[in-house]
């Protein structure tokens, strides 16, 4: 088969590694891909947001199957356009991707269907939003409705921060149209859990749970980022909680999307908080998390591409999906300054072994790199996601940090406490 993967981050590197293993995959392309992905797929310089470019490439190269991994092309309807050309896809259509691209849609869906989530109010007028925060207790959470590259959420500790967040969305239009409408939410407390799930709209199969580390610095300090590291499984997520989530959150979400006429096919991301009143949904994403994918997919013990084909053809019930009884620890190496301003173009030194992957069970997934001859240069805020798999979390942690020590580039920074608490 001719297969195309859309995207170019660490998540796509992990997907590419496992998809490339399937013998059905003959010609494999990544649009745009990155330095690491080029080991598994031919990288084509077409952006993940260039839907016309993607569709033309698929037609010109007789693509049979496409994996659309990032949120932007999913929200822009890449799957709808490709399927209309006869290209089978893994990923939700635009109608279903709205579960991530509109937080207001997601909140209304949960309210209508009694799916537990934080209490909220929607605002379209700046003065009403400001008077609401002035009379609310802090902390309080301000969210832009639309996609905002993971930066549209502020957990405001005081009125000043809440006011600033409202002004940033609605007056300064920091997130453009995405911030025209905002949500103001009750602040939930408790450990956070990510559960990624394969679903074809009929069957839902949760993967091993994980824990992202969103804050930039050790001790969960500093600004929110796309994710600085992950452990899987998440030690707070017991079998009992998993059962409760299946009953009260996962199945009701699939049923709710079906009854809205928005069948969801692909990977559905549940961002959960385990509150003292039980698990509640913080957010849905319509795709694999990044860096969650880099930690969870190495634990998958069933062929990823076969699962993707089954999801597309709505026969997920025929596949027995298994996970290794092991743990992952993934440490993200970022450019100095991330998530704010940073410089790129620095050569990456993979150490004396030339490759930390020589340590068994370690993968060095490329998030933001480009290849120049035999060299790899930094090209993003998140540069590498170093994941180690071992029998238990503490050995996985040890191994991941051992691998990190081999790697260096100008301005390299990472958290030293992934999985430590
Ligand atoms: P999101 O961009 O939706 O993933 O949100 C980013 C982060 O903000 C989440 O991972 C949580 O840590 C935090 N957050 C979002 N909503 C809430 C909430 N209602 N209560 C407390 N924290 C929240
Ligand atoms: N790691 C969070 C996300 O992918 O949205």
PDB file of N, CA and C in Angstrom, residues 221-280:
ATOM      1  N   UNK A 221       6.382  24.056  37.912  1.00  0.00           N
ATOM      2  CA  UNK A 221       6.421  25.523  37.951  1.00  0.00           C
ATOM      3  C   UNK A 221       6.544  26.054  36.521  1.00  0.00           C
ATOM      4  N   UNK A 222       6.209  27.343  36.387  1.00  0.00           N
ATOM      5  CA  UNK A 222       6.394  28.003  35.096  1.00  0.00           C
ATOM      6  C   UNK A 222       5.199  27.855  34.192  1.00  0.00           C
ATOM      7  N   UNK A 223       5.313  28.381  32.972  1.00  0.00           N
ATOM      8  CA  UNK A 223       4.166  28.402  32.060  1.00  0.00           C
ATOM      9  C   UNK A 223       3.806  27.018  31.520  1.00  0.00           C
ATOM     10  N   UNK A 224       2.576  26.877  31.026  1.00  0.00           N
ATOM     11  CA  UNK A 224       2.154  25.650  30.352  1.00  0.00           C
ATOM     12  C   UNK A 224       2.887  25.517  29.029  1.00  0.00           C
ATOM     13  N   UNK A 225       3.215  24.284  28.673  1.00  0.00           N
ATOM     14  CA  UNK A 225       3.879  24.006  27.389  1.00  0.00           C
ATOM     15  C   UNK A 225       3.047  22.952  26.662  1.00  0.00           C
ATOM     16  N   UNK A 226       3.531  22.515  25.508  1.00  0.00           N
ATOM     17  CA  UNK A 226       2.879  21.404  24.815  1.00  0.00           C
ATOM     18  C   UNK A 226       3.069  20.086  25.562  1.00  0.00           C
ATOM     19  N   UNK A 227       4.013  20.042  26.503  1.00  0.00           N
ATOM     20  CA  UNK A 227       4.292  18.805  27.245  1.00  0.00           C
ATOM     21  C   UNK A 227       5.792  18.607  27.362  1.00  0.00           C
ATOM     22  N   UNK A 228       6.303  18.492  28.597  1.00  0.00           N
ATOM     23  CA  UNK A 228       7.747  18.377  28.853  1.00  0.00           C
ATOM     24  C   UNK A 228       8.157  16.936  29.173  1.00  0.00           C
ATOM     25  N   UNK A 229       7.183  16.043  29.286  1.00  0.00           N
ATOM     26  CA  UNK A 229       7.538  14.658  29.599  1.00  0.00           C
ATOM     27  C   UNK A 229       6.303  13.887  30.003  1.00  0.00           C
ATOM     28  N   UNK A 230       6.428  12.570  29.953  1.00  0.00           N
ATOM     29  CA  UNK A 230       5.272  11.695  30.196  1.00  0.00           C
ATOM     30  C   UNK A 230       5.737  10.435  30.897  1.00  0.00           C
ATOM     31  N   UNK A 231       4.892   9.931  31.799  1.00  0.00           N
ATOM     32  CA  UNK A 231       5.089   8.549  32.232  1.00  0.00           C
ATOM     33  C   UNK A 231       3.839   7.750  31.900  1.00  0.00           C
ATOM     34  N   UNK A 232       4.026   6.482  31.633  1.00  0.00           N
ATOM     35  CA  UNK A 232       2.909   5.577  31.359  1.00  0.00           C
ATOM     36  C   UNK A 232       3.279   4.208  31.921  1.00  0.00           C
ATOM     37  N   UNK A 233       2.361   3.495  32.590  1.00  0.00           N
ATOM     38  CA  UNK A 233       1.028   3.967  32.956  1.00  0.00           C
ATOM     39  C   UNK A 233       1.078   5.048  34.028  1.00  0.00           C
ATOM     40  N   UNK A 234      -0.072   5.705  34.222  1.00  0.00           N
ATOM     41  CA  UNK A 234      -0.210   6.738  35.247  1.00  0.00           C
ATOM     42  C   UNK A 234      -0.548   6.044  36.564  1.00  0.00           C
ATOM     43  N   UNK A 235       0.309   6.230  37.590  1.00  0.00           N
ATOM     44  CA  UNK A 235       0.130   5.439  38.825  1.00  0.00           C
ATOM     45  C   UNK A 235      -1.127   5.799  39.607  1.00  0.00           C
ATOM     46  N   UNK A 236      -1.746   6.939  39.286  1.00  0.00           N
ATOM     47  CA  UNK A 236      -2.992   7.292  39.990  1.00  0.00           C
ATOM     48  C   UNK A 236      -4.210   6.574  39.398  1.00  0.00           C
ATOM     49  N   UNK A 237      -4.055   6.050  38.186  1.00  0.00           N
ATOM     50  CA  UNK A 237      -5.213   5.531  37.442  1.00  0.00           C
ATOM     51  C   UNK A 237      -5.370   4.040  37.727  1.00  0.00           C
ATOM     52  N   UNK A 238      -6.153   3.736  38.760  1.00  0.00           N
ATOM     53  CA  UNK A 238      -6.329   2.345  39.172  1.00  0.00           C
ATOM     54  C   UNK A 238      -7.346   1.636  38.260  1.00  0.00           C
ATOM     55  N   UNK A 239      -7.430   0.321  38.374  1.00  0.00           N
ATOM     56  CA  UNK A 239      -8.410  -0.437  37.574  1.00  0.00           C
ATOM     57  C   UNK A 239      -9.828   0.020  37.891  1.00  0.00           C
ATOM     58  N   UNK A 240     -10.023   0.345  39.163  1.00  0.00           N
ATOM     59  CA  UNK A 240     -11.360   0.774  39.589  1.00  0.00           C
ATOM     60  C   UNK A 240     -11.741   2.109  38.931  1.00  0.00           C
ATOM     61  N   UNK A 241     -10.789   3.027  38.896  1.00  0.00           N
ATOM     62  CA  UNK A 241     -11.059   4.323  38.249  1.00  0.00           C
ATOM     63  C   UNK A 241     -11.263   4.119  36.748  1.00  0.00           C
ATOM     64  N   UNK A 242     -10.467   3.214  36.174  1.00  0.00           N
ATOM     65  CA  UNK A 242     -10.595   2.941  34.735  1.00  0.00           C
ATOM     66  C   UNK A 242     -12.006   2.447  34.411  1.00  0.00           C
ATOM     67  N   UNK A 243     -12.511   1.604  35.280  1.00  0.00           N
ATOM     68  CA  UNK A 243     -13.857   1.050  35.061  1.00  0.00           C
ATOM     69  C   UNK A 243     -14.916   2.156  35.149  1.00  0.00           C
ATOM     70  N   UNK A 244     -14.718   3.026  36.129  1.00  0.00           N
ATOM     71  CA  UNK A 244     -15.652   4.141  36.301  1.00  0.00           C
ATOM     72  C   UNK A 244     -15.614   5.079  35.077  1.00  0.00           C
ATOM     73  N   UNK A 245     -14.394   5.341  34.576  1.00  0.00           N
ATOM     74  CA  UNK A 245     -14.257   6.219  33.398  1.00  0.00           C
ATOM     75  C   UNK A 245     -14.934   5.601  32.178  1.00  0.00           C
ATOM     76  N   UNK A 246     -14.761   4.289  32.023  1.00  0.00           N
ATOM     77  CA  UNK A 246     -15.379   3.605  30.876  1.00  0.00           C
ATOM     78  C   UNK A 246     -16.892   3.821  30.898  1.00  0.00           C
ATOM     79  N   UNK A 247     -17.456   3.625  32.095  1.00  0.00           N
ATOM     80  CA  UNK A 247     -18.921   3.698  32.248  1.00  0.00           C
ATOM     81  C   UNK A 247     -19.456   5.122  32.173  1.00  0.00           C
ATOM     82  N   UNK A 248     -18.763   6.044  32.842  1.00  0.00           N
ATOM     83  CA  UNK A 248     -19.334   7.396  32.979  1.00  0.00           C
ATOM     84  C   UNK A 248     -18.811   8.392  31.940  1.00  0.00           C
ATOM     85  N   UNK A 249     -17.685   8.051  31.297  1.00  0.00           N
ATOM     86  CA  UNK A 249     -17.082   9.048  30.391  1.00  0.00           C
ATOM     87  C   UNK A 249     -16.878   8.506  28.971  1.00  0.00           C
ATOM     88  N   UNK A 250     -16.161   7.362  28.850  1.00  0.00           N
ATOM     89  CA  UNK A 250     -15.740   6.952  27.495  1.00  0.00           C
ATOM     90  C   UNK A 250     -16.929   6.522  26.637  1.00  0.00           C
ATOM     91  N   UNK A 251     -17.699   5.563  27.146  1.00  0.00           N
ATOM     92  CA  UNK A 251     -18.836   5.075  26.343  1.00  0.00           C
ATOM     93  C   UNK A 251     -19.874   6.185  26.138  1.00  0.00           C
ATOM     94  N   UNK A 252     -20.230   6.947  27.202  1.00  0.00           N
ATOM     95  CA  UNK A 252     -21.186   8.036  26.972  1.00  0.00           C
ATOM     96  C   UNK A 252     -20.703   9.061  25.929  1.00  0.00           C
ATOM     97  N   UNK A 253     -19.383   9.289  25.843  1.00  0.00           N
ATOM     98  CA  UNK A 253     -18.883  10.253  24.847  1.00  0.00           C
ATOM     99  C   UNK A 253     -19.097   9.729  23.428  1.00  0.00           C
ATOM    100  N   UNK A 254     -18.770   8.462  23.218  1.00  0.00           N
ATOM    101  CA  UNK A 254     -18.957   7.865  21.885  1.00  0.00           C
ATOM    102  C   UNK A 254     -20.441   7.884  21.513  1.00  0.00           C
ATOM    103  N   UNK A 255     -21.285   7.495  22.456  1.00  0.00           N
ATOM    104  CA  UNK A 255     -22.733   7.495  22.189  1.00  0.00           C
ATOM    105  C   UNK A 255     -23.233   8.907  21.898  1.00  0.00           C
ATOM    106  N   UNK A 256     -22.732   9.875  22.669  1.00  0.00           N
ATOM    107  CA  UNK A 256     -23.176  11.265  22.472  1.00  0.00           C
ATOM    108  C   UNK A 256     -22.778  11.761  21.086  1.00  0.00           C
ATOM    109  N   UNK A 257     -21.546  11.459  20.666  1.00  0.00           N
ATOM    110  CA  UNK A 257     -21.108  11.898  19.332  1.00  0.00           C
ATOM    111  C   UNK A 257     -21.952  11.233  18.250  1.00  0.00           C
ATOM    112  N   UNK A 258     -22.278   9.957  18.433  1.00  0.00           N
ATOM    113  CA  UNK A 258     -23.130   9.283  17.448  1.00  0.00           C
ATOM    114  C   UNK A 258     -24.502   9.937  17.393  1.00  0.00           C
ATOM    115  N   UNK A 259     -25.059  10.268  18.568  1.00  0.00           N
ATOM    116  CA  UNK A 259     -26.423  10.816  18.514  1.00  0.00           C
ATOM    117  C   UNK A 259     -26.436  12.248  17.967  1.00  0.00           C
ATOM    118  N   UNK A 260     -25.269  12.905  17.938  1.00  0.00           N
ATOM    119  CA  UNK A 260     -25.183  14.222  17.286  1.00  0.00           C
ATOM    120  C   UNK A 260     -24.937  14.069  15.776  1.00  0.00           C
ATOM    121  N   UNK A 261     -24.811  12.834  15.307  1.00  0.00           N
ATOM    122  CA  UNK A 261     -24.476  12.612  13.892  1.00  0.00           C
ATOM    123  C   UNK A 261     -23.018  12.948  13.606  1.00  0.00           C
ATOM    124  N   UNK A 262     -22.158  12.754  14.598  1.00  0.00           N
ATOM    125  CA  UNK A 262     -20.735  13.074  14.449  1.00  0.00           C
ATOM    126  C   UNK A 262     -19.905  11.868  14.881  1.00  0.00           C
ATOM    127  N   UNK A 263     -20.053  10.774  14.145  1.00  0.00           N
ATOM    128  CA  UNK A 263     -19.332   9.553  14.518  1.00  0.00           C
ATOM    129  C   UNK A 263     -17.835   9.823  14.567  1.00  0.00           C
ATOM    130  N   UNK A 264     -17.193   9.471  15.676  1.00  0.00           N
ATOM    131  CA  UNK A 264     -15.758   9.731  15.830  1.00  0.00           C
ATOM    132  C   UNK A 264     -14.967   8.476  15.508  1.00  0.00           C
ATOM    133  N   UNK A 265     -14.042   8.591  14.527  1.00  0.00           N
ATOM    134  CA  UNK A 265     -13.165   7.459  14.190  1.00  0.00           C
ATOM    135  C   UNK A 265     -11.721   7.928  14.252  1.00  0.00           C
ATOM    136  N   UNK A 266     -10.911   7.247  15.037  1.00  0.00           N
ATOM    137  CA  UNK A 266      -9.505   7.642  15.147  1.00  0.00           C
ATOM    138  C   UNK A 266      -9.030   7.417  16.559  1.00  0.00           C
ATOM    139  N   UNK A 267      -8.213   8.355  17.047  1.00  0.00           N
ATOM    140  CA  UNK A 267      -7.747   8.295  18.437  1.00  0.00           C
ATOM    141  C   UNK A 267      -8.405   9.440  19.189  1.00  0.00           C
ATOM    142  N   UNK A 268      -9.141   9.116  20.218  1.00  0.00           N
ATOM    143  CA  UNK A 268      -9.782  10.142  21.038  1.00  0.00           C
ATOM    144  C   UNK A 268      -8.990  10.282  22.337  1.00  0.00           C
ATOM    145  N   UNK A 269      -8.657  11.529  22.645  1.00  0.00           N
ATOM    146  CA  UNK A 269      -7.806  11.846  23.793  1.00  0.00           C
ATOM    147  C   UNK A 269      -8.692  12.364  24.914  1.00  0.00           C
ATOM    148  N   UNK A 270      -8.668  11.697  26.048  1.00  0.00           N
ATOM    149  CA  UNK A 270      -9.407  12.155  27.214  1.00  0.00           C
ATOM    150  C   UNK A 270      -8.404  12.749  28.204  1.00  0.00           C
ATOM    151  N   UNK A 271      -8.533  14.053  28.447  1.00  0.00           N
ATOM    152  CA  UNK A 271      -7.733  14.702  29.501  1.00  0.00           C
ATOM    153  C   UNK A 271      -8.608  14.726  30.743  1.00  0.00           C
ATOM    154  N   UNK A 272      -8.192  14.001  31.770  1.00  0.00           N
ATOM    155  CA  UNK A 272      -9.059  13.811  32.942  1.00  0.00           C
ATOM    156  C   UNK A 272      -8.415  14.379  34.190  1.00  0.00           C
ATOM    157  N   UNK A 273      -9.252  14.780  35.133  1.00  0.00           N
ATOM    158  CA  UNK A 273      -8.728  15.115  36.446  1.00  0.00           C
ATOM    159  C   UNK A 273      -9.435  14.243  37.462  1.00  0.00           C
ATOM    160  N   UNK A 274      -8.654  13.614  38.342  1.00  0.00           N
ATOM    161  CA  UNK A 274      -9.233  12.720  39.345  1.00  0.00           C
ATOM    162  C   UNK A 274      -9.549  13.563  40.585  1.00  0.00           C
ATOM    163  N   UNK A 275     -10.753  14.097  40.633  1.00  0.00           N
ATOM    164  CA  UNK A 275     -11.125  14.997  41.736  1.00  0.00           C
ATOM    165  C   UNK A 275     -11.678  14.168  42.900  1.00  0.00           C
ATOM    166  N   UNK A 276     -11.898  14.823  44.022  1.00  0.00           N
ATOM    167  CA  UNK A 276     -12.443  14.072  45.169  1.00  0.00           C
ATOM    168  C   UNK A 276     -13.895  13.649  44.887  1.00  0.00           C
ATOM    169  N   UNK A 277     -14.535  14.271  43.881  1.00  0.00           N
ATOM    170  CA  UNK A 277     -15.887  13.836  43.491  1.00  0.00           C
ATOM    171  C   UNK A 277     -15.859  12.874  42.309  1.00  0.00           C
ATOM    172  N   UNK A 278     -14.717  12.304  42.023  1.00  0.00           N
ATOM    173  CA  UNK A 278     -14.611  11.339  40.929  1.00  0.00           C
ATOM    174  C   UNK A 278     -13.935  11.956  39.716  1.00  0.00           C
ATOM    175  N   UNK A 279     -13.650  11.124  38.689  1.00  0.00           N
ATOM    176  CA  UNK A 279     -12.953  11.627  37.502  1.00  0.00           C
ATOM    177  C   UNK A 279     -13.828  12.594  36.703  1.00  0.00           C
ATOM    178  N   UNK A 280     -13.211  13.681  36.233  1.00  0.00           N
ATOM    179  CA  UNK A 280     -13.927  14.649  35.404  1.00  0.00           C
ATOM    180  C   UNK A 280     -13.099  14.959  34.166  1.00  0.00           C
TER     181      UNK A 280
END
